[in-house]
Structure formats: structure tokens, C-alpha cells
Amino acid sequence: GAVVSQHPSRVICKSGTSVKIECRSLDFQATTMFWYRQFPKQSLMLMATSNEGSKATYEQGVEKDKFLINHASLTLSTLTVTSAHPEDSSFYICSAQELYQETQYFGPGTRLLVL
Amino acid sequence: AQSVTQLGSHVSVSEGALVLLRCNYSSSVPPYLFWYVQYPNQGLQLLLKYTSAATLVKGINGFEAEFKKSETSFHLTKPSAHMSDAAEYFCAVSRSGGYQKVTFGTGTKLQVIP
């Protein structure tokens, strides 16, 4: 149980294009989903928290117009990196949490490379 | 505010030896504590968690951790290292209660020497 998937696992795009990453909870209803960014050899940095049906709450320093988050259903959240630039290249990881539960379950991550 | 400090960014042990990964936390309220493992190019997998029940927590793959309030520690141990344990380990803390932001430590890379 508690499986979270991400798609795609790896994406390469040109500078200026937009990229959408999907995060799905496969066997539970994720009332809350989190998006993290991980630079090489570093820890996870929380980008935003989203509750189903509500606007995402972004961490300080994260541009909400650049990183669009949608959590339209209890099993799906999407992160869209708009007008991507090389500095956006990173490993993006989502996690999902069920109502009244204390554990976040993580997806396998998406490696984004912007050329 | 809450934070975790992982002592040692790299730890090397021989196969069969004790694994000890250190984690100290800071929290103004009773915390929840977690250990996650990350294999290269993969997401995080939950090893174990402390949520104010038993202070000695047993997790998957033979790992366990003990919550010591007096020392504000939550060190991860395994009696005998296996080659497959080589990975990066993250300690994390959150406030008790649901939907709390999780703060991660900087990670400890475990190397197992045959």
C-alpha cells in the first residue's frame, strides 16, 4: 500500500518551454500533496504544499507563477514548470499524505534537464 | 521552528558491522521523527517513524531507531550492515498532527565495504 507514482521519470526540454510533472497516489486518497526539489548531493527543499481543491501554499522564495501546482483530485497533483531555464534543472519529488495520517509517501522523482 | 542535524555526511562501515547514523532534532513542540532512505535517482522510502508511542521504533530491513528526548536524538542503527544498505539516509522532523511540514536533514551517505 501507499504507493505514489510520478510521470515522467526523466524529461529533457529546451529553454523557454513548459514542462508538466504528474504525481499520483495509486492506492489511497491524498488530501495533501507536497512538492520538493533536490539539488545534487543536497537534501530535499519543500517548494509547496497543496490540499485537494485549494490553492497551493508556496514556500518563501518559490515563484508561484513559475511553478504552477494543481491538485484537482484526491489522487492527482501536477507541477508545471513554466518557461523553464537551465537553472530549473533539478530532481523534483512529490509526496502524498492521507487525511489524519502523519506519514508522507514519496514518489520516485522526476529528473528535469533544461538545455 | 524545527530542524534536524545529521552528523556525518558520509559514513563507511564494513559488511556485517554495526550501522549507526546520527540525528539530532530541535523542536518547540513534541515532534514526529522519520528516517527515509534514498537510492540513486529514486524517491524516498520510509524506513521508520516515531509518533509518540514506543521510544524504540523498529523499521524495515532490520533498522531501528530510539527516540531520546533528553538527548534530542533519534539515531538510526542496524546490527549488521549489508551491501544493499548502501544509500543515502535522511532524518526528518515534523510537528505532531496531520498536514505538518516535514523538515529534512542534509542526509548521510552510507558506504558498505565488502
Coordinates of N, CA and C in Angstrom, one line a residue:
Chain A
G1 N 0.8 -1.2 0.0 CA 0.0 0.0 0.0 C 0.8 1.3 0.0
A2 N 0.2 2.4 -0.1 CA 0.8 3.7 0.0 C 1.8 3.9 -1.1
V3 N 1.4 3.8 -2.3 CA 2.3 3.9 -3.5 C 2.0 5.2 -4.2
V4 N 3.1 5.9 -4.5 CA 3.0 7.2 -5.2 C 3.8 7.1 -6.5
S5 N 3.2 7.5 -7.6 CA 3.9 7.5 -8.8 C 4.1 8.9 -9.4
Q6 N 5.2 9.0 -10.2 CA 5.4 10.3 -10.8 C 5.7 10.0 -12.3
H7 N 5.2 11.0 -13.1 CA 5.5 10.8 -14.5 C 5.7 12.2 -15.2
P8 N 6.7 12.4 -16.0 CA 7.7 11.3 -16.4 C 8.8 11.1 -15.4
S9 N 9.6 10.1 -15.5 CA 10.7 9.9 -14.6 C 11.9 10.8 -15.0
R10 N 11.9 11.1 -16.3 CA 13.0 11.9 -16.8 C 12.5 12.8 -18.0
V11 N 12.9 14.0 -18.0 CA 12.5 14.9 -19.1 C 13.6 15.9 -19.5
I12 N 13.8 16.0 -20.7 CA 14.8 17.0 -21.3 C 14.0 17.9 -22.1
C13 N 14.2 19.2 -21.9 CA 13.4 20.2 -22.7 C 14.3 21.4 -23.0
K14 N 13.9 22.1 -24.0 CA 14.6 23.3 -24.4 C 14.2 24.5 -23.5
S15 N 15.2 25.4 -23.3 CA 14.9 26.6 -22.5 C 13.7 27.4 -23.1
G16 N 12.8 27.8 -22.2 CA 11.7 28.6 -22.6 C 10.4 27.8 -22.7
T17 N 10.5 26.5 -22.7 CA 9.4 25.6 -22.8 C 8.8 25.3 -21.4
S18 N 7.6 24.8 -21.4 CA 7.0 24.4 -20.1 C 6.9 22.9 -20.0
V19 N 7.1 22.5 -18.8 CA 7.1 21.0 -18.5 C 6.1 20.7 -17.4
K20 N 5.3 19.7 -17.6 CA 4.3 19.3 -16.6 C 4.7 17.9 -16.0
I21 N 4.7 17.9 -14.7 CA 5.1 16.6 -14.0 C 3.8 16.2 -13.2
E22 N 3.5 14.9 -13.3 CA 2.3 14.4 -12.6 C 2.7 13.6 -11.4
C23 N 1.9 13.7 -10.4 CA 2.1 12.9 -9.1 C 0.8 12.3 -8.8
R24 N 0.8 11.0 -8.7 CA -0.4 10.2 -8.4 C -0.3 9.3 -7.2
S25 N -1.3 9.3 -6.3 CA -1.4 8.4 -5.3 C -2.2 7.2 -5.8
L26 N -1.6 6.0 -5.8 CA -2.3 4.9 -6.5 C -3.3 4.1 -5.7
D27 N -3.1 4.1 -4.4 CA -3.9 3.2 -3.6 C -4.5 3.9 -2.3
F28 N -4.4 5.2 -2.3 CA -5.0 6.0 -1.2 C -5.4 7.4 -1.7
Q29 N -6.2 8.0 -0.9 CA -6.6 9.4 -1.3 C -5.7 10.4 -0.6
A30 N -5.1 11.1 -1.4 CA -4.1 12.1 -0.9 C -4.7 13.5 -0.7
T31 N -5.1 13.8 0.5 CA -5.7 15.1 0.7 C -4.7 16.2 0.7
T32 N -3.5 15.8 0.9 CA -2.4 16.8 0.9 C -1.2 16.2 0.1
M33 N -0.7 17.1 -0.8 CA 0.5 16.7 -1.6 C 1.5 17.7 -1.4
F34 N 2.8 17.3 -1.5 CA 3.9 18.2 -1.3 C 4.8 18.1 -2.5
W35 N 5.4 19.2 -2.9 CA 6.4 19.1 -4.0 C 7.8 19.6 -3.4
Y36 N 8.8 18.8 -3.7 CA 10.1 19.1 -3.3 C 11.1 19.2 -4.5
R37 N 12.2 19.9 -4.2 CA 13.2 20.0 -5.2 C 14.5 19.5 -4.5
Q38 N 15.3 18.8 -5.2 CA 16.5 18.3 -4.7 C 17.7 18.5 -5.6
F39 N 18.6 19.3 -5.2 CA 19.8 19.5 -6.0 C 20.8 18.4 -5.7
P40 N 21.8 18.2 -6.6 CA 22.7 17.1 -6.4 C 23.4 17.2 -5.1
K41 N 23.5 16.1 -4.4 CA 24.2 15.9 -3.2 C 23.6 16.8 -2.1
Q42 N 22.4 17.2 -2.2 CA 21.7 18.0 -1.2 C 20.4 17.4 -0.7
S43 N 19.9 18.0 0.3 CA 18.6 17.5 0.9 C 17.4 18.0 0.1
L44 N 16.3 17.6 0.5 CA 15.1 18.0 -0.2 C 14.6 19.4 0.4
M45 N 14.2 20.2 -0.5 CA 13.7 21.5 -0.2 C 12.3 21.6 -0.6
L46 N 11.4 21.8 0.4 CA 10.0 21.9 0.1 C 9.7 23.2 -0.7
M47 N 9.0 22.9 -1.8 CA 8.6 24.0 -2.7 C 7.2 24.5 -2.3
A48 N 6.3 23.6 -2.2 CA 4.9 24.0 -1.9 C 4.1 22.8 -1.4
T49 N 3.0 23.2 -0.7 CA 2.0 22.2 -0.1 C 0.7 22.5 -0.8
S50 N 0.0 21.4 -1.2 CA -1.3 21.6 -1.8 C -2.3 20.7 -1.2
N51 N -3.4 21.2 -0.9 CA -4.6 20.5 -0.5 C -5.6 20.4 -1.6
E52 N -6.2 19.2 -1.7 CA -7.1 19.0 -2.8 C -8.2 20.1 -2.9
G53 N -8.4 20.7 -4.0 CA -9.4 21.7 -4.2 C -9.0 23.1 -3.8
S54 N -7.8 23.2 -3.2 CA -7.4 24.5 -2.8 C -6.1 25.0 -3.5
K55 N -5.9 26.3 -3.4 CA -4.6 26.8 -4.0 C -3.4 26.3 -3.1
A56 N -2.4 26.1 -3.8 CA -1.1 25.6 -3.1 C -0.5 26.8 -2.3
T57 N 0.1 26.3 -1.2 CA 0.9 27.2 -0.4 C 2.3 27.1 -0.7
Y58 N 2.9 28.2 -1.1 CA 4.3 28.1 -1.6 C 5.3 28.6 -0.5
E59 N 6.4 27.9 -0.5 CA 7.5 28.3 0.5 C 8.1 29.6 0.0
Q60 N 8.7 30.3 1.0 CA 9.3 31.6 0.7 C 10.4 31.4 -0.3
G61 N 10.4 32.3 -1.3 CA 11.4 32.2 -2.4 C 11.0 31.4 -3.6
V62 N 9.9 30.7 -3.5 CA 9.5 29.9 -4.6 C 8.5 30.7 -5.4
E63 N 8.7 30.9 -6.7 CA 7.9 31.7 -7.6 C 6.6 30.9 -8.0
K64 N 5.5 31.3 -7.5 CA 4.2 30.6 -7.8 C 3.8 30.7 -9.2
D65 N 4.2 31.8 -9.9 CA 3.9 31.9 -11.3 C 4.8 31.0 -12.2
K66 N 5.9 30.6 -11.7 CA 6.8 29.8 -12.4 C 6.5 28.3 -12.2
F67 N 6.2 28.0 -11.0 CA 5.9 26.6 -10.6 C 4.4 26.5 -10.3
L68 N 3.7 26.2 -11.3 CA 2.2 26.1 -11.1 C 1.8 24.7 -10.6
I69 N 1.1 24.7 -9.5 CA 0.7 23.5 -8.9 C -0.9 23.4 -8.9
N70 N -1.3 22.2 -9.4 CA -2.7 21.9 -9.4 C -3.0 20.6 -8.7
H71 N -4.0 20.6 -7.8 CA -4.4 19.4 -7.0 C -5.9 19.3 -7.2
A72 N -6.3 18.9 -8.3 CA -7.7 18.9 -8.7 C -8.5 17.7 -8.2
S73 N -7.7 16.6 -7.8 CA -8.4 15.4 -7.3 C -7.6 14.8 -6.2
L74 N -8.2 13.9 -5.5 CA -7.6 13.3 -4.4 C -6.5 12.3 -4.7
T75 N -6.3 12.1 -6.0 CA -5.2 11.2 -6.4 C -4.2 11.8 -7.4
L76 N -4.4 13.1 -7.7 CA -3.5 13.6 -8.7 C -3.1 15.1 -8.4
S77 N -1.8 15.3 -8.5 CA -1.4 16.7 -8.4 C -0.4 16.9 -9.5
T78 N -0.3 18.1 -10.1 CA 0.6 18.4 -11.2 C 1.4 19.6 -10.8
L79 N 2.7 19.5 -11.3 CA 3.6 20.7 -11.1 C 4.0 21.0 -12.6
T80 N 3.7 22.3 -12.9 CA 4.2 22.8 -14.3 C 5.3 23.8 -14.1
V81 N 6.4 23.5 -14.7 CA 7.5 24.4 -14.7 C 7.3 25.3 -15.9
T82 N 7.0 26.5 -15.8 CA 6.7 27.4 -16.9 C 8.0 28.1 -17.4
S83 N 8.1 28.2 -18.7 CA 9.3 28.9 -19.3 C 10.6 28.4 -18.6
A84 N 10.8 27.2 -18.7 CA 11.9 26.6 -18.0 C 13.3 27.1 -18.4
H85 N 14.2 27.3 -17.5 CA 15.6 27.7 -17.8 C 16.5 26.7 -17.2
P86 N 17.8 26.7 -17.7 CA 18.8 25.7 -17.2 C 18.9 25.7 -15.7
E87 N 18.7 26.8 -15.0 CA 18.8 26.7 -13.5 C 17.6 26.0 -12.9
D88 N 16.6 25.7 -13.7 CA 15.5 24.9 -13.1 C 15.8 23.4 -13.2
S89 N 16.9 23.1 -13.8 CA 17.3 21.6 -13.9 C 17.5 21.1 -12.5
S90 N 16.8 20.0 -12.2 CA 16.9 19.5 -10.8 C 16.1 18.2 -10.8
F91 N 16.1 17.6 -9.6 CA 15.3 16.4 -9.3 C 14.1 16.9 -8.5
Y92 N 12.9 16.6 -9.1 CA 11.7 17.1 -8.4 C 10.9 15.8 -7.9
I93 N 10.6 15.9 -6.6 CA 10.0 14.8 -5.9 C 8.7 15.2 -5.3
C94 N 7.6 14.4 -5.5 CA 6.4 14.8 -4.8 C 6.1 13.8 -3.7
S95 N 5.3 14.2 -2.7 CA 4.9 13.2 -1.7 C 3.4 13.4 -1.4
A96 N 2.8 12.4 -0.9 CA 1.3 12.5 -0.7 C 1.0 12.0 0.7
Q97 N 0.0 12.6 1.3 CA -0.4 12.3 2.7 C -1.9 12.1 2.7
E98 N -2.3 11.1 3.5 CA -3.7 10.8 3.6 C -4.3 11.6 4.8
L99 N -5.6 11.8 4.8 CA -6.2 12.5 5.8 C -6.0 11.9 7.2
Y100 N -5.6 12.7 8.2 CA -5.3 12.3 9.5 C -4.1 11.4 9.7
Q101 N -3.3 11.2 8.7 CA -2.1 10.3 8.8 C -0.9 11.2 8.9
E102 N 0.1 10.7 9.6 CA 1.3 11.6 9.8 C 2.4 11.3 8.8
T103 N 2.3 10.3 8.0 CA 3.4 10.0 7.1 C 3.1 10.5 5.7
Q104 N 4.2 11.0 5.1 CA 4.2 11.3 3.7 C 4.8 10.2 2.9
Y105 N 4.2 9.8 1.8 CA 4.8 8.8 1.0 C 5.3 9.5 -0.3
F106 N 6.5 9.1 -0.7 CA 7.2 9.8 -1.8 C 7.1 9.1 -3.1
G107 N 7.0 9.9 -4.1 CA 7.1 9.4 -5.5 C 8.6 9.1 -5.8
P108 N 8.8 8.5 -7.0 CA 10.2 8.1 -7.3 C 11.0 9.3 -7.9
G109 N 10.4 10.4 -8.1 CA 11.1 11.6 -8.6 C 11.1 11.8 -10.1
T110 N 11.3 13.0 -10.5 CA 11.4 13.3 -11.9 C 12.7 14.2 -12.1
R111 N 13.5 13.7 -13.0 CA 14.8 14.4 -13.3 C 14.5 15.3 -14.5
L112 N 14.6 16.6 -14.2 CA 14.4 17.6 -15.3 C 15.7 18.2 -15.7
L113 N 16.0 18.2 -17.0 CA 17.2 18.8 -17.6 C 16.7 19.8 -18.6
V114 N 17.1 21.1 -18.4 CA 16.7 22.1 -19.3 C 18.0 22.6 -20.1
L115 N 17.9 22.5 -21.4 CA 19.0 22.8 -22.2 C 19.1 24.2 -22.7
Chain B
A1 N 9.8 26.6 15.4 CA 10.7 26.2 14.3 C 11.2 24.8 14.6
Q2 N 11.6 24.1 13.6 CA 12.1 22.7 13.8 C 13.2 22.5 12.9
S3 N 14.1 21.6 13.3 CA 15.3 21.3 12.4 C 15.9 20.0 12.8
V4 N 16.6 19.4 12.0 CA 17.4 18.2 12.3 C 18.8 18.4 11.8
T5 N 19.7 17.8 12.6 CA 21.1 17.8 12.2 C 21.6 16.4 12.1
Q6 N 22.1 16.1 11.0 CA 22.7 14.7 10.8 C 24.2 14.9 10.8
L7 N 24.8 14.2 11.8 CA 26.2 14.3 12.0 C 26.9 13.3 11.0
G8 N 27.8 13.8 10.2 CA 28.5 13.0 9.2 C 27.7 12.9 7.9
S9 N 28.3 13.5 6.9 CA 27.6 13.4 5.6 C 28.0 12.1 4.9
H10 N 29.0 11.5 5.3 CA 29.4 10.2 4.8 C 29.8 9.2 5.9
V11 N 29.3 8.0 5.9 CA 29.7 7.0 6.9 C 30.1 5.7 6.1
S12 N 31.2 5.2 6.5 CA 31.6 3.9 5.9 C 31.7 2.8 7.0
V13 N 31.1 1.7 6.6 CA 31.2 0.5 7.5 C 31.5 -0.7 6.7
S14 N 32.1 -1.7 7.4 CA 32.3 -3.0 6.7 C 31.1 -3.8 6.7
E15 N 30.9 -4.6 5.7 CA 29.8 -5.5 5.7 C 29.8 -6.4 6.9
G16 N 28.6 -6.4 7.6 CA 28.5 -7.2 8.8 C 28.7 -6.4 10.1
A17 N 29.2 -5.2 9.9 CA 29.4 -4.3 11.1 C 28.2 -3.5 11.5
L18 N 28.2 -3.0 12.7 CA 27.1 -2.1 13.1 C 27.0 -0.9 12.3
V19 N 25.8 -0.5 12.0 CA 25.5 0.8 11.3 C 24.9 1.7 12.4
L20 N 25.5 2.9 12.4 CA 25.0 4.0 13.3 C 25.0 5.3 12.6
L21 N 23.8 5.8 12.3 CA 23.6 7.1 11.7 C 23.0 8.0 12.7
R22 N 23.6 9.2 12.9 CA 23.2 10.0 14.0 C 22.3 11.2 13.5
C23 N 21.3 11.4 14.3 CA 20.3 12.5 14.0 C 20.0 13.2 15.3
N24 N 20.1 14.5 15.4 CA 19.6 15.3 16.5 C 18.6 16.3 16.0
Y25 N 17.6 16.5 16.8 CA 16.5 17.3 16.3 C 16.3 18.5 17.2
S26 N 15.6 19.5 16.7 CA 15.2 20.6 17.5 C 13.7 20.9 17.2
S27 N 12.9 21.0 18.2 CA 11.5 21.2 18.0 C 10.9 21.9 19.3
S28 N 10.1 22.9 19.1 CA 9.5 23.6 20.2 C 8.3 22.8 20.7
V29 N 7.8 21.8 20.0 CA 6.6 21.1 20.4 C 7.0 19.6 20.2
P30 N 6.2 18.7 20.8 CA 6.5 17.2 20.6 C 6.6 16.9 19.2
P31 N 7.7 16.3 18.8 CA 7.9 16.0 17.3 C 7.4 14.7 16.9
Y32 N 7.2 14.6 15.6 CA 7.2 13.3 14.9 C 8.6 13.2 14.2
L33 N 9.2 12.0 14.2 CA 10.5 11.9 13.6 C 10.5 10.7 12.6
F34 N 11.3 10.9 11.6 CA 11.3 9.9 10.5 C 12.7 9.6 10.0
W35 N 12.9 8.4 9.5 CA 14.1 8.1 8.7 C 13.6 7.6 7.4
Y36 N 14.2 8.2 6.4 CA 14.0 7.8 5.0 C 15.3 7.3 4.3
V37 N 15.1 6.4 3.4 CA 16.3 6.0 2.6 C 16.1 6.4 1.1
Q38 N 17.1 6.8 0.5 CA 17.1 7.1 -0.9 C 18.2 6.4 -1.7
Y39 N 17.8 5.6 -2.7 CA 18.7 5.0 -3.6 C 18.9 5.9 -4.8
P40 N 20.1 5.8 -5.5 CA 20.4 6.8 -6.6 C 19.2 6.9 -7.5
N41 N 18.9 8.2 -7.9 CA 17.9 8.5 -8.8 C 16.5 8.0 -8.5
Q42 N 16.3 7.8 -7.2 CA 14.9 7.4 -6.8 C 14.4 8.3 -5.7
G43 N 13.1 8.1 -5.5 CA 12.5 8.9 -4.4 C 12.9 8.3 -3.0
L44 N 12.2 8.8 -2.0 CA 12.5 8.4 -0.7 C 11.5 7.3 -0.2
Q45 N 12.1 6.4 0.5 CA 11.3 5.3 1.1 C 11.4 5.4 2.6
L46 N 10.2 5.3 3.2 CA 10.1 5.4 4.7 C 10.7 4.1 5.3
L47 N 11.7 4.3 6.2 CA 12.3 3.2 7.0 C 11.5 3.0 8.2
L48 N 11.3 4.1 9.0 CA 10.6 4.0 10.2 C 10.2 5.4 10.7
K49 N 9.3 5.4 11.7 CA 8.8 6.7 12.2 C 8.5 6.6 13.7
Y50 N 8.7 7.7 14.3 CA 8.3 7.9 15.7 C 7.2 8.9 15.8
T51 N 6.1 8.4 16.5 CA 4.9 9.3 16.6 C 4.4 9.3 18.0
S52 N 5.3 9.3 18.9 CA 4.9 9.5 20.4 C 4.4 8.2 21.0
A53 N 4.6 7.1 20.4 CA 4.3 5.8 21.0 C 5.5 5.3 21.7
A54 N 5.9 4.1 21.3 CA 7.1 3.5 21.9 C 8.4 4.2 21.4
T55 N 9.3 4.4 22.3 CA 10.5 5.2 22.0 C 11.5 4.4 21.2
L56 N 11.4 3.1 21.2 CA 12.3 2.3 20.3 C 11.4 1.8 19.2
V57 N 11.8 2.3 18.0 CA 11.0 2.0 16.8 C 11.7 1.1 15.9
K58 N 11.0 0.1 15.5 CA 11.6 -0.9 14.5 C 11.0 -0.6 13.1
G59 N 11.9 -0.7 12.2 CA 11.5 -0.4 10.8 C 11.8 -1.5 9.9
I60 N 11.8 -1.2 8.6 CA 12.1 -2.2 7.6 C 13.5 -2.5 7.5
N61 N 13.9 -3.6 6.9 CA 15.2 -4.0 6.5 C 16.1 -4.1 7.8
G62 N 15.6 -4.4 8.9 CA 16.4 -4.6 10.1 C 16.8 -3.3 10.8
F63 N 16.4 -2.2 10.4 CA 16.7 -0.9 11.0 C 15.9 -0.6 12.2
E64 N 16.4 0.1 13.2 CA 15.6 0.6 14.3 C 16.2 1.9 14.8
A65 N 15.4 2.7 15.5 CA 15.9 4.0 16.0 C 15.2 4.2 17.4
E66 N 15.9 4.9 18.2 CA 15.4 5.2 19.5 C 15.3 6.7 19.8
F67 N 14.1 7.0 20.2 CA 13.8 8.4 20.5 C 14.3 8.7 21.9
K68 N 15.2 9.6 22.1 CA 15.7 10.0 23.4 C 15.5 11.5 23.6
K69 N 14.4 11.8 24.3 CA 14.1 13.2 24.5 C 15.1 14.0 25.2
S70 N 15.8 13.4 26.2 CA 16.8 14.1 27.0 C 18.0 14.5 26.2
E71 N 18.2 13.7 25.1 CA 19.4 14.0 24.2 C 18.9 14.6 22.9
T72 N 17.7 14.8 22.8 CA 17.0 15.3 21.5 C 17.7 14.5 20.3
S73 N 17.7 13.2 20.4 CA 18.3 12.4 19.4 C 17.3 11.3 18.9
F74 N 17.6 10.9 17.7 CA 16.8 9.8 17.0 C 17.8 9.1 16.1
H75 N 18.8 8.4 16.7 CA 19.8 7.8 15.9 C 19.3 6.5 15.3
L76 N 19.8 6.2 14.1 CA 19.4 5.0 13.3 C 20.4 3.9 13.4
T77 N 20.0 2.7 13.7 CA 21.0 1.6 13.9 C 20.5 0.4 13.2
K78 N 21.5 -0.4 12.8 CA 21.3 -1.8 12.3 C 22.4 -2.6 12.7
P79 N 22.2 -3.8 13.3 CA 23.3 -4.6 13.9 C 24.3 -5.0 12.9
S80 N 23.9 -5.3 11.7 CA 24.8 -5.9 10.8 C 24.6 -5.4 9.4
A81 N 25.5 -4.6 8.8 CA 25.3 -4.0 7.5 C 25.4 -5.0 6.4
H82 N 24.6 -4.7 5.4 CA 24.5 -5.5 4.2 C 24.9 -4.6 3.0
M83 N 25.4 -5.2 2.0 CA 25.8 -4.4 0.8 C 24.6 -3.6 0.3
S84 N 23.5 -4.1 0.4 CA 22.3 -3.4 -0.2 C 21.9 -2.2 0.7
D85 N 22.5 -2.1 1.8 CA 22.2 -0.9 2.7 C 22.8 0.4 2.2
A86 N 23.8 0.2 1.2 CA 24.5 1.4 0.7 C 23.4 2.3 0.0
A87 N 23.3 3.6 0.6 CA 22.3 4.5 0.1 C 22.5 5.8 0.9
E88 N 21.6 6.7 0.6 CA 21.6 8.0 1.3 C 20.4 7.9 2.3
Y89 N 20.7 8.4 3.5 CA 19.6 8.3 4.6 C 19.3 9.7 5.1
F90 N 18.1 10.0 5.2 CA 17.6 11.3 5.6 C 16.8 11.1 6.9
C91 N 17.1 12.0 7.9 CA 16.3 12.1 9.1 C 15.4 13.3 8.9
A92 N 14.2 13.2 9.4 CA 13.2 14.3 9.2 C 12.4 14.5 10.4
V93 N 11.9 15.7 10.6 CA 11.1 16.0 11.8 C 9.9 16.8 11.3
S94 N 8.8 16.6 12.0 CA 7.6 17.4 11.8 C 6.9 17.6 13.1
R95 N 6.0 18.6 13.2 CA 5.2 18.7 14.4 C 4.2 17.6 14.4
S96 N 3.8 17.3 15.6 CA 2.7 16.3 15.7 C 1.4 16.8 15.1
G97 N 0.6 15.8 14.6 CA -0.6 16.2 14.0 C -0.4 16.1 12.5
G98 N -1.6 16.0 11.8 CA -1.5 15.8 10.4 C -1.2 17.1 9.6
Y99 N -0.8 17.0 8.4 CA -0.5 18.0 7.4 C 0.6 19.0 7.9
Q100 N 1.5 18.5 8.7 CA 2.6 19.3 9.1 C 3.8 19.2 8.2
K101 N 4.4 20.4 8.0 CA 5.6 20.4 7.1 C 6.7 19.6 7.7
V102 N 7.3 18.8 6.8 CA 8.4 18.0 7.2 C 9.7 18.7 6.9
T103 N 10.6 18.7 7.8 CA 11.9 19.3 7.6 C 13.0 18.2 7.6
F104 N 13.8 18.2 6.5 CA 14.7 17.1 6.3 C 16.1 17.6 6.7
G105 N 16.9 16.6 7.2 CA 18.3 16.8 7.4 C 19.0 16.8 6.1
T106 N 20.3 17.0 6.2 CA 21.1 17.1 4.9 C 21.5 15.8 4.4
G107 N 21.2 14.7 5.1 CA 21.5 13.4 4.6 C 22.8 12.8 5.0
T108 N 22.9 11.5 5.1 CA 24.1 10.8 5.3 C 24.2 9.7 4.3
K109 N 25.4 9.7 3.6 CA 25.6 8.7 2.6 C 26.3 7.5 3.3
L110 N 25.7 6.4 3.2 CA 26.3 5.2 3.8 C 27.0 4.3 2.8
Q111 N 28.2 4.1 3.0 CA 29.0 3.2 2.2 C 29.3 1.9 2.9
V112 N 29.0 0.8 2.3 CA 29.3 -0.5 2.9 C 30.4 -1.2 2.2
I113 N 31.5 -1.5 2.9 CA 32.7 -2.0 2.3 C 32.7 -3.6 2.4
P114 N 32.9 -4.3 1.3 CA 32.9 -5.7 1.4 C 34.0 -6.3 2.2

